Short mmCIF file of C-alpha atoms in Angstrom, two decimals:
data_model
loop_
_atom_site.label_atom_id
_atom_site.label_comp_id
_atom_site.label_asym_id
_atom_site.label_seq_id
_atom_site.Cartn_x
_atom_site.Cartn_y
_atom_site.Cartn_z
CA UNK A 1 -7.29 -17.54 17.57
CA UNK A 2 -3.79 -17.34 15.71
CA UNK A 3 -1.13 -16.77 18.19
CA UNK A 4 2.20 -16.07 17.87
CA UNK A 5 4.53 -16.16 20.68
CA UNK A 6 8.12 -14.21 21.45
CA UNK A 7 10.00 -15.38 23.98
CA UNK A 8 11.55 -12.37 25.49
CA UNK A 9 9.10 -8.93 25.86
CA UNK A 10 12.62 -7.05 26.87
CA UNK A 11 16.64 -8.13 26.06
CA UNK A 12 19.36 -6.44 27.17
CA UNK A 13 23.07 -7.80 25.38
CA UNK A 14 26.61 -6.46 25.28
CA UNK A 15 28.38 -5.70 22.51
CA UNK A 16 29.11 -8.69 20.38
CA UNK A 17 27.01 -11.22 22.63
CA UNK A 18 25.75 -14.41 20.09
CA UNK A 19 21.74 -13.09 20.87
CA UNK A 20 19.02 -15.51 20.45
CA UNK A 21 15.42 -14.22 19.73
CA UNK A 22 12.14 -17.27 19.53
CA UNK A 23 9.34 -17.23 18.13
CA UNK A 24 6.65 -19.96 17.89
CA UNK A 25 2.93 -20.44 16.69
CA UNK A 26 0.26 -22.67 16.97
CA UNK A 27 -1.56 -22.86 14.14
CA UNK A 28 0.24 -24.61 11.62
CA UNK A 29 1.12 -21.95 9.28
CA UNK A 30 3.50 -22.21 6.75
CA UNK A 31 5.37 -19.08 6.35
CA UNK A 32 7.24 -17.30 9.17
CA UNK A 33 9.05 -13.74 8.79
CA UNK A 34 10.86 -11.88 11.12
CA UNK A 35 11.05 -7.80 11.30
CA UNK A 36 12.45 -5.16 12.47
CA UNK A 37 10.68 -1.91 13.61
CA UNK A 38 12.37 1.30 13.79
CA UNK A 39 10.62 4.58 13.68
CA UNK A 40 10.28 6.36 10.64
CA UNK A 41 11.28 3.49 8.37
CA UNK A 42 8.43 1.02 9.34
CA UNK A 43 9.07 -2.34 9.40
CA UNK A 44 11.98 -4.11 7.36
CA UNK A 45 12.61 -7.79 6.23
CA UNK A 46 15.17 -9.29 7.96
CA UNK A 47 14.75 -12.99 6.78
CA UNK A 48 11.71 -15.65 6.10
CA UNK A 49 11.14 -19.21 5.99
CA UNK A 50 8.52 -20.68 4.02
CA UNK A 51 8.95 -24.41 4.57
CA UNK A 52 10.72 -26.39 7.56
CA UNK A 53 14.99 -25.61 7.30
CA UNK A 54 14.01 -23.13 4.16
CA UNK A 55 14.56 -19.77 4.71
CA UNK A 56 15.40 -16.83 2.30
CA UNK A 57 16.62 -13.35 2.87
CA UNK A 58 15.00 -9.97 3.50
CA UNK A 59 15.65 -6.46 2.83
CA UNK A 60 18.18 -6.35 5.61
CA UNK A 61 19.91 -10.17 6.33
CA UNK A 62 23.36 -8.60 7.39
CA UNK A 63 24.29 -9.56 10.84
CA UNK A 64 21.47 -12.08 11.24
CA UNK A 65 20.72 -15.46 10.55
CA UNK A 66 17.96 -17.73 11.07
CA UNK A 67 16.61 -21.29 11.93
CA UNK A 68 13.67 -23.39 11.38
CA UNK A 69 13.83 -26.86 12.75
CA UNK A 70 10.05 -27.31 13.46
CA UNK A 71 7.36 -25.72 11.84
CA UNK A 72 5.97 -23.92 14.85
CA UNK A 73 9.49 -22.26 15.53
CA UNK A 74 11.54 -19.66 13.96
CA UNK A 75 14.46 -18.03 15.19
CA UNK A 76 16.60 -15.35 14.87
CA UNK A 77 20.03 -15.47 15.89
CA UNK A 78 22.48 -11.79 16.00
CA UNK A 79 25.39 -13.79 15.65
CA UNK A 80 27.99 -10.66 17.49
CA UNK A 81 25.50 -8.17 18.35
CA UNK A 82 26.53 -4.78 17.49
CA UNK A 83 24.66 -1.18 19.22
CA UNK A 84 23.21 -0.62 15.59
CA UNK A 85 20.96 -4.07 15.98
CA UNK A 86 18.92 -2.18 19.18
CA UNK A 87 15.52 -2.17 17.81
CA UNK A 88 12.16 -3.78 18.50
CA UNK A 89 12.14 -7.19 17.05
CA UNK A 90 8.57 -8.55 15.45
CA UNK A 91 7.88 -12.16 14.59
CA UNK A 92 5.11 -12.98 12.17
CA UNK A 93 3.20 -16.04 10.66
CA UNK A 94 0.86 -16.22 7.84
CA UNK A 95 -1.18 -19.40 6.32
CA UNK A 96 -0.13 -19.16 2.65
CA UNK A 97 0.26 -16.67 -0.22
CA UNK A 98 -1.71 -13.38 0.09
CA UNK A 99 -3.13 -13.51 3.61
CA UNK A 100 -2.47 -11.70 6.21
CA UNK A 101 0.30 -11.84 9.02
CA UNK A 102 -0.04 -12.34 12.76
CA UNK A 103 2.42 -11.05 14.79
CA UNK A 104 3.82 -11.58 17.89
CA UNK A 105 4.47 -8.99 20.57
CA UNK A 106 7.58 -7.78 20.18
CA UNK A 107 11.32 -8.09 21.57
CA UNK A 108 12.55 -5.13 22.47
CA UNK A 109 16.53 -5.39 22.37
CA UNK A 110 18.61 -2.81 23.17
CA UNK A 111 22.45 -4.15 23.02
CA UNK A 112 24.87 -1.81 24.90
CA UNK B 1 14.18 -3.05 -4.96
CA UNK B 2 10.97 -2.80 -4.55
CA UNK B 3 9.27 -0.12 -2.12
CA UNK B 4 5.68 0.95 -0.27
CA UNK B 5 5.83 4.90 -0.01
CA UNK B 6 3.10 5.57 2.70
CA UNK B 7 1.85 9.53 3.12
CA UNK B 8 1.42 11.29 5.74
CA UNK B 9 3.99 10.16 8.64
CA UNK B 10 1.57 12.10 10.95
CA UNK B 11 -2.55 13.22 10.63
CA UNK B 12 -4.21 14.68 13.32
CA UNK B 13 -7.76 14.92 12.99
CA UNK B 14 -10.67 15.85 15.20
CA UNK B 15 -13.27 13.23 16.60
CA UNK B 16 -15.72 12.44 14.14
CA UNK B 17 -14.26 14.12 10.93
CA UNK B 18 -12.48 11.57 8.17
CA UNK B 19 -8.83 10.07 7.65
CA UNK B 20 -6.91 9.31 4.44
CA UNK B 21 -3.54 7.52 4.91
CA UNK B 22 -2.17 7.23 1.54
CA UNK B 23 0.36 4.62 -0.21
CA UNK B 24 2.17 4.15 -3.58
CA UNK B 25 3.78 0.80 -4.23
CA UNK B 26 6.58 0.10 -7.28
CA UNK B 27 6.30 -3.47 -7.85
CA UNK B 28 3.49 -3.51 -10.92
CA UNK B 29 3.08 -7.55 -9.54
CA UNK B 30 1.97 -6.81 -6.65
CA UNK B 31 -1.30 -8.40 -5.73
CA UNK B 32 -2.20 -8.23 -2.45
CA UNK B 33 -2.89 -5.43 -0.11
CA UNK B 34 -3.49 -5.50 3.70
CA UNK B 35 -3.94 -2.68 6.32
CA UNK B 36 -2.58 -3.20 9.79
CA UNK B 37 -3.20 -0.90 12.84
CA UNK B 38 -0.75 -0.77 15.90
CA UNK B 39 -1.26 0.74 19.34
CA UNK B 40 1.23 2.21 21.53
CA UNK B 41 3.04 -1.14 23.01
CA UNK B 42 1.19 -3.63 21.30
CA UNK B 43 1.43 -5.67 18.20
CA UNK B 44 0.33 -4.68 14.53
CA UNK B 45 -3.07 -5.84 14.19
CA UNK B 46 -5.07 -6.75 10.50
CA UNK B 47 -7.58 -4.45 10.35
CA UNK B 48 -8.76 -5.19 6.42
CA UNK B 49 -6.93 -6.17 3.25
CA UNK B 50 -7.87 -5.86 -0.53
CA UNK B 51 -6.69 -7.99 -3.67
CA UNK B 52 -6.13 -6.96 -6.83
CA UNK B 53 -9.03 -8.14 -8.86
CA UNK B 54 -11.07 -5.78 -6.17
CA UNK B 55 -11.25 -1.80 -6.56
CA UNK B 56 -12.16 -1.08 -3.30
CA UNK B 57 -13.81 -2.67 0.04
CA UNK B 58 -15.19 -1.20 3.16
CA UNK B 59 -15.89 -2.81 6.87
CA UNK B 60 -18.11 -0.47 8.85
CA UNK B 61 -15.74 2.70 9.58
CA UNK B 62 -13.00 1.73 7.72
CA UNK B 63 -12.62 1.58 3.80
CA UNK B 64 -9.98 0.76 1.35
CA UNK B 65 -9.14 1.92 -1.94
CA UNK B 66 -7.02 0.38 -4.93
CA UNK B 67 -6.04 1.85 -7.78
CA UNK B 68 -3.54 -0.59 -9.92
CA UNK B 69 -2.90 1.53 -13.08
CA UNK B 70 -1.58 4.39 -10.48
CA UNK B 71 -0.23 2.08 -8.09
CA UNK B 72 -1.83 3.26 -5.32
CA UNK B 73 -4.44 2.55 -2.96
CA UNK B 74 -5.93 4.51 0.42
CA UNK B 75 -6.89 3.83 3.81
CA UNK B 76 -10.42 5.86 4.77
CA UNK B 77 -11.60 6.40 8.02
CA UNK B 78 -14.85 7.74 8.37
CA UNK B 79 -16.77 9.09 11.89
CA UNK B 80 -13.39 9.11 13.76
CA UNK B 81 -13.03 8.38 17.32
CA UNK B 82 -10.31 8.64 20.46
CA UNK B 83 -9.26 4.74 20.15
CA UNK B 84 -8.96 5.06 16.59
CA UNK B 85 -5.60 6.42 17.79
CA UNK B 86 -2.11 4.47 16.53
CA UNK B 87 0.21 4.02 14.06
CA UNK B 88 -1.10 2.44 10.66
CA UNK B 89 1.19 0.50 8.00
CA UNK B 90 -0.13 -0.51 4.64
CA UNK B 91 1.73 -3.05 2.94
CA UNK B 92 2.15 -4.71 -0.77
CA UNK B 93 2.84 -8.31 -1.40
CA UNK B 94 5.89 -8.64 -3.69
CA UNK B 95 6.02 -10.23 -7.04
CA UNK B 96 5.55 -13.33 -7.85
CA UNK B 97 7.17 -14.77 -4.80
CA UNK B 98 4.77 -17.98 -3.80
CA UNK B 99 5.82 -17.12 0.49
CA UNK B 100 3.58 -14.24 0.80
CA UNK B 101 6.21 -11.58 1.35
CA UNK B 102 5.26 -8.03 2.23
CA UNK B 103 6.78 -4.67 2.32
CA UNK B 104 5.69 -2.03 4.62
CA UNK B 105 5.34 1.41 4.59
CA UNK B 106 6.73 3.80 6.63
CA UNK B 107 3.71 3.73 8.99
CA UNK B 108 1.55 7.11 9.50
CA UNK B 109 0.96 8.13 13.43
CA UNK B 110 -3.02 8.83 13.44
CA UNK B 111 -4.25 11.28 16.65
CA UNK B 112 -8.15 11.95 17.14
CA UNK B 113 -8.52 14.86 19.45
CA UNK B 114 -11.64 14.32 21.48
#
């Protein structure tokens, strides 16, 4: 069984904190994406990687930036978190082209 | 850019009658097409996906529909029950991207009354 692991369940940041959110599976998949979910616009691109140190931009890459070092990791990094980044956080993984993500559980951030 | 327009944001049925969550994509490339259910506090979960060269494909309760020339395809649930309960996201793969990239709906929040 796929899983796919967040770090934090819950973050809390200040107003332009550097905010660090992990994410890490274990079976060897090659693409990684990170979302975020807010209601009533479902869930948004913010960047993906494909391939170790490749990544490309989503729908919404402003603010964010990402890194890839290892396969199994992928990180997202609010580089001066602002009150308008408070949203829940989803990491996914998927094997290759046209199958299906896992996610993770979540990071709820809320940055006051 | 390209978009997934998912209808309606909110369907409340009774126990035992049928569902239809219903989604439009724009992206005429678009290829593959999964399903993916989420209950309150947890993660979104794959609950069946259907590719393009396939007009429609059904797991027990659950059924979807794809209609390419329209651009549209539909999420049936039949003999609904209580846990049957969350918010459901379709989603479209886009273009000819090689990474498997998806866009997601808006999500639709299903409630089965007992």
């Amino acid at each position: 069984d796929v899983k796919v692991t967040q770090s934090s369940r819950y973050l809390v940041k200040r107003t332009g904190e550097k905010v660090f959110l992990e994410c890490v599976q274990d079976m060897d998949h090659e693409n990684m994406f990170w979302y975020r979910q807010d209601p009533g616009l479902g869930l948004r691109l913010i960047y993906f990687s494909y391939d170790v140190k490749m990544k490309e931009k989503g729908d919404i890459p402003e603010g964010y930036s990402v890194s890839r070092e290892k396969k199994e990791r992928f990180s997202l990094i609010l580089e001066s978190a602002s009150t308008n980044q408070t949203s829940m956080y989803l990491c996914a993984s998927s094997l290759e082209f046209n199958y299906g993500y896992t996610f993770g559980s979540g990071t709820r951030l809320t940055v006051v | 850019g390209e978009n997934v327009e998912q209808h309606p944001s909110t369907l409340s049925v009774q126990e035992g009658d049928s569902a239809v969550i219903k989604c439009t994509y724009s992206d005429s490339a678009s290829n593959y097409f999964p399903w993916y259910k989420q209950e309150l506090g947890k993660r979104p979960q794959l609950i069946i996906d259907i590719r393009s060269n396939v007009g429609e494909k059904k797991d027990q309760r659950i059924a979807v529909t794809l209609n390419k020339t329209a651009k549209h395809f539909s999420l049936h649930i039949t003999e609904t029950q209580p846990e049957d309960s969350a918010v459901y996201f379709c989603a479209a793969s886009i273009g000819s991207s090689n990474t498997g990239k998806l866009i997601f709906g808006q999500g639709t929040t299903l409630q089965v009354k007992p």
